[in-house]
C-alpha positions as a printed NumPy array, in Angstrom:
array([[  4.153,   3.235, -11.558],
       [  2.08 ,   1.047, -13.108],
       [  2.675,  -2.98 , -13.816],
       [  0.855,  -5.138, -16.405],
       [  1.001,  -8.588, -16.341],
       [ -1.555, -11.296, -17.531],
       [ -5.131, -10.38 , -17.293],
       [ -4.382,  -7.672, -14.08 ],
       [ -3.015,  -4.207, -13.582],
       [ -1.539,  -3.074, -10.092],
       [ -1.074,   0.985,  -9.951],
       [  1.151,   1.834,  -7.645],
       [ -0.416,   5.746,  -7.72 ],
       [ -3.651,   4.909,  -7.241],
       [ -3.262,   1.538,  -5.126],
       [ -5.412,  -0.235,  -7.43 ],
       [ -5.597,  -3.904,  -8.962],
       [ -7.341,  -4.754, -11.608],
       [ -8.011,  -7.811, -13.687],
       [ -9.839,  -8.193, -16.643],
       [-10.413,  -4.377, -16.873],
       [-12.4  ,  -4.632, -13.464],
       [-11.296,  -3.531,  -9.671],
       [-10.426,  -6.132,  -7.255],
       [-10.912,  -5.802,  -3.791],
       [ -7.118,  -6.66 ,  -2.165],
       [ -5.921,  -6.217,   1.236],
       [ -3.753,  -3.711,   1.607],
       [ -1.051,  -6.218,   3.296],
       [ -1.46 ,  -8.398,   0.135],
       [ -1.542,  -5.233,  -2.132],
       [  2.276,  -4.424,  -0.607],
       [  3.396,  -7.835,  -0.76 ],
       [  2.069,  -7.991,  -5.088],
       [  4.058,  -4.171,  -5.35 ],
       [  7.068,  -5.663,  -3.479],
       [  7.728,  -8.672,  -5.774],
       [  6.919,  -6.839,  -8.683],
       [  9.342,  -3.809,  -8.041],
       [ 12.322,  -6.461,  -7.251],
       [ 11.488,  -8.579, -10.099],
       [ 13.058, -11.25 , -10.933],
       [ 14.999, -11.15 ,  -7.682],
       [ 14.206, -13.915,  -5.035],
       [ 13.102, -12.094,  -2.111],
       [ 13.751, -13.427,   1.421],
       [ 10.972, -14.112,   4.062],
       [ 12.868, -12.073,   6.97 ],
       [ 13.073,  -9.095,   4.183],
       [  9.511,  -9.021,   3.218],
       [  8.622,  -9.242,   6.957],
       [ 11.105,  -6.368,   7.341],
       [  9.966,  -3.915,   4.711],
       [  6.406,  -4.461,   5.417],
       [  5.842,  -5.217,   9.13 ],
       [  8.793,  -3.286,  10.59 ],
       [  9.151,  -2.856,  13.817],
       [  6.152,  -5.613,  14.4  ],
       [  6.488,  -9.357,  15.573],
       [  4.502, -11.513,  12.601],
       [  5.177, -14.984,  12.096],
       [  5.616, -16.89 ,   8.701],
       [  1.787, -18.245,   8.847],
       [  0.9  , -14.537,   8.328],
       [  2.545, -14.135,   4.802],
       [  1.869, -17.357,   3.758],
       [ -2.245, -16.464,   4.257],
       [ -1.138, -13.142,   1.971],
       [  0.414, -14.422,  -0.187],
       [ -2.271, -16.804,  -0.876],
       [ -4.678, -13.939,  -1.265],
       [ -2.14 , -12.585,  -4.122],
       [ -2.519, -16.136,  -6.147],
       [ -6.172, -15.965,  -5.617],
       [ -6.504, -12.373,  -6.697],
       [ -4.157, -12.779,  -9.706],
       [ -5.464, -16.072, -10.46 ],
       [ -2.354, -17.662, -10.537],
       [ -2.299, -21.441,  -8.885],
       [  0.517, -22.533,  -6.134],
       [  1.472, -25.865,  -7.687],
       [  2.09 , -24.49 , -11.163],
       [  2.816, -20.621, -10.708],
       [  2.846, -18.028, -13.737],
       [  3.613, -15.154, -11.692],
       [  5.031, -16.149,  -8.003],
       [  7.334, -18.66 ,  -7.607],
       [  7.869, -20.067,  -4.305],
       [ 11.695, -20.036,  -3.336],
       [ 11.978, -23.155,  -0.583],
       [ 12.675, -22.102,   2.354],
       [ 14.166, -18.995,   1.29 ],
       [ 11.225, -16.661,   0.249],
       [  9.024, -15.556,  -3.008],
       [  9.853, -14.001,  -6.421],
       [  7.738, -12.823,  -9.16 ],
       [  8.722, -15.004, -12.393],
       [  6.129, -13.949, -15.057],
       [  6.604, -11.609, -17.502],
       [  5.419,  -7.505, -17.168],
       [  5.12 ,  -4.318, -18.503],
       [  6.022,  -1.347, -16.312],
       [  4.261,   2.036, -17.429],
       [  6.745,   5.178, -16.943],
       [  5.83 ,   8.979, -16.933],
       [  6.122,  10.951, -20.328],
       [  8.628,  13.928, -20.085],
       [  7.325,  16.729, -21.698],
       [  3.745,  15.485, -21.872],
       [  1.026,  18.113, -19.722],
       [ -1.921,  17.288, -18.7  ],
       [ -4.634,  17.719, -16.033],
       [ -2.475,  16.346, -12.349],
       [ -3.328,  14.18 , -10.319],
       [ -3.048,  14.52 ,  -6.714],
       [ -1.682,  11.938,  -3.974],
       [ -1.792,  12.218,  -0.117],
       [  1.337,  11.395,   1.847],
       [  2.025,  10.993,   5.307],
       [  4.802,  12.204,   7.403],
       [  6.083,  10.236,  10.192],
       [  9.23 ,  10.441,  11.76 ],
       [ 11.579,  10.078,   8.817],
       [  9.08 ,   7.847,   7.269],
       [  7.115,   9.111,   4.314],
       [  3.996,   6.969,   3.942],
       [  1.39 ,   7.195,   0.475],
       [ -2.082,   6.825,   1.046],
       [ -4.36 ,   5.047,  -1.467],
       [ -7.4  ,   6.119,  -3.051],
       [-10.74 ,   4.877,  -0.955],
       [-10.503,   3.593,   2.792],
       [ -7.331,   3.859,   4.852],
       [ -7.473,   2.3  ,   8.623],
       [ -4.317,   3.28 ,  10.742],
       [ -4.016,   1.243,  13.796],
       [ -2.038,  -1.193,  15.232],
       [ -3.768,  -4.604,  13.741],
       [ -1.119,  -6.194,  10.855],
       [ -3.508,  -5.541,   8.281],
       [ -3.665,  -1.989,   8.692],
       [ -2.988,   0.024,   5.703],
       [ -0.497,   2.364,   8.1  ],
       [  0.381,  -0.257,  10.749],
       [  1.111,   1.815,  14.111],
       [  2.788,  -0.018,  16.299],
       [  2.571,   2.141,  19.786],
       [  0.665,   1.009,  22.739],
       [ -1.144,   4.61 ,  22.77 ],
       [ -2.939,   3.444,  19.639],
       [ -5.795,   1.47 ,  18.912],
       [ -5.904,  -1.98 ,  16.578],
       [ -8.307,   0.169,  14.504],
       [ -7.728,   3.612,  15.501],
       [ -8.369,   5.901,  12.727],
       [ -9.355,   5.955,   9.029],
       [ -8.66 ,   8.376,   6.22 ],
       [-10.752,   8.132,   2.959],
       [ -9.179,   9.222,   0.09 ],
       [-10.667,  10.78 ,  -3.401],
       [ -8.526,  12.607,  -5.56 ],
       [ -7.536,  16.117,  -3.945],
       [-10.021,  15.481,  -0.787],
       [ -9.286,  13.551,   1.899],
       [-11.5  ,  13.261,   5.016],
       [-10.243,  11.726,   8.635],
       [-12.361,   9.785,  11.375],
       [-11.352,   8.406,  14.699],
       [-12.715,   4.737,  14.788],
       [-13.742,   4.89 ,  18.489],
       [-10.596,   4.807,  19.928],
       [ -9.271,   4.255,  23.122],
       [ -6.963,   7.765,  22.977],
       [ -8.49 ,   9.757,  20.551],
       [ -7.358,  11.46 ,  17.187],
       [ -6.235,  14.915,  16.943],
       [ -6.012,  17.361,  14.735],
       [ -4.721,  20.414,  15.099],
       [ -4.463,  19.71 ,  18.656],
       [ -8.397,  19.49 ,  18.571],
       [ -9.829,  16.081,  19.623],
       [-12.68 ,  14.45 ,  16.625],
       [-16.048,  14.209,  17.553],
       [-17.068,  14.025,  13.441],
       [-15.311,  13.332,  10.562],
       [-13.117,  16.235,   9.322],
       [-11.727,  16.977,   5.629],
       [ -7.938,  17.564,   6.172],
       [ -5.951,  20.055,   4.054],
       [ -2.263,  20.179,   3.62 ],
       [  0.402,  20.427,   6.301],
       [ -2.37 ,  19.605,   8.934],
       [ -0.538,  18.159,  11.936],
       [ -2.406,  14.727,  13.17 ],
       [ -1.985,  12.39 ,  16.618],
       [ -3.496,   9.268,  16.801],
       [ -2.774,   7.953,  20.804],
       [  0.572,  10.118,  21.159],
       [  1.897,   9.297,  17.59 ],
       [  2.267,  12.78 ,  15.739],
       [  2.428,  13.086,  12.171],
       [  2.025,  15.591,   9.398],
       [ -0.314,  15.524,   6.17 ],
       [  1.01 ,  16.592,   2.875],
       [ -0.512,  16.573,  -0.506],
       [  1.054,  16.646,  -3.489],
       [  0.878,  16.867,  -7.007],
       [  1.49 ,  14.278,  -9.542],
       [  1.885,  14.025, -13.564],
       [ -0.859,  12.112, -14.658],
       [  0.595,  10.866, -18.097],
       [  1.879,   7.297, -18.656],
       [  3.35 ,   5.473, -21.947],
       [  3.842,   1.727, -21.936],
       [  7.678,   0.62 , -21.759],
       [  7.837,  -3.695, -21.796],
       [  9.901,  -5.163, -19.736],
       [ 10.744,  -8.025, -17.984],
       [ 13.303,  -7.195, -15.765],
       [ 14.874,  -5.161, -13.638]])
């Protein structure tokens, strides 16, 4: 899914933003936090359900999404005292306000796919984003790992269309796949199995129609 709004773009595919027509370099934290308003728009959404949805499992305190949430407004240009796109919800939580466009597929449309990576953990199906991808157990993690076996920056896994290629980051328990320990960087292919520390999971990758048509609206 894609959302316009303003001057900026965020692609939910892709995990892109873009403003102006160019890329802007988000953190992946802040990315999520963008995505969640926008998907729950114009709901009001709670602090202890933000910190739920995107730091389960993980102890974070309210100074944390404040400083993200501040990176949105700066990345969006929007300004905290008079807001076009986030309103602040005292002491309750945040809600996108502005108005957007969300981009839906075209049935019936072919044309060349594109191809997304997913990860399988547990019951938890995690996308991975086109570029740079750090798994470990730091908050700002693309795929936070919270497990003592696993390092604050464990792993990464660059993306580029249908390739994907995983490195260990130097740490402390090593990454696996296959049940064979990295020395180098290796490309994966689908259905690999993957440990980081003693966490397994799977890679899949699927995919996706690449067609999109514009469909305004401002709600949900």
């Amino acid at each position: 899914m894609r959302y316009r709004f303003g001057d900026c773009v965020l692609d939910s595919e892709t995990r892109e933003l873009r403003r102006r027509a160019k890329p802007v370099h988000i953190s992946p934290k802040a990315f999520q936090l963008l995505e969640l308003l926008l998907q729950e728009r114009p709901r009001a959404v709670s602090k202890d359900e933000i910190l739920k949805r995107l730091w389960a499992g993980t102890h974070v305190t309210d100074g944390t999404l404040t400083t993200f949430l501040a990176e949105v407004r700066s990345k969006i240009g929007d300004d905290a005292h008079r807001p076009d796109f986030v309103r602040t919800v005292h002491r309750f939580g945040y809600a996108f306000s502005g108005s957007a466009e969300e981009e839906r597929p075209i049935p019936g449309n072919t044309k060349t796919p594109s191809y997304a990576w997913r990860l399988l953990w547990e019951t938890r199906e995690i996308g991975l984003h086109e570029g740079e991808n750090i798994l470990g157990r730091d908050p700002d993690s693309a795929i936070l790992i919270d497990h003592g076996s696993v390092s604050r920056r464990h792993a990464r896994i660059s993306v580029s269309g249908s390739r994907a290629i995983l490195e260990d980051l130097g740490s402390k328990n090593g990454t696996y796949r296959q049940g064979a320990k990295l020395r180098k960087p290796v490309a994966l292919s689908d259905r690999d199995e993957l440990r980081f520390g003693s966490v397994g999971m799977n890679v899949r990758l699927v995919s996706l129609p690449a067609t999109t048509e514009t469909t305004p609206q401002t709600g949900r």
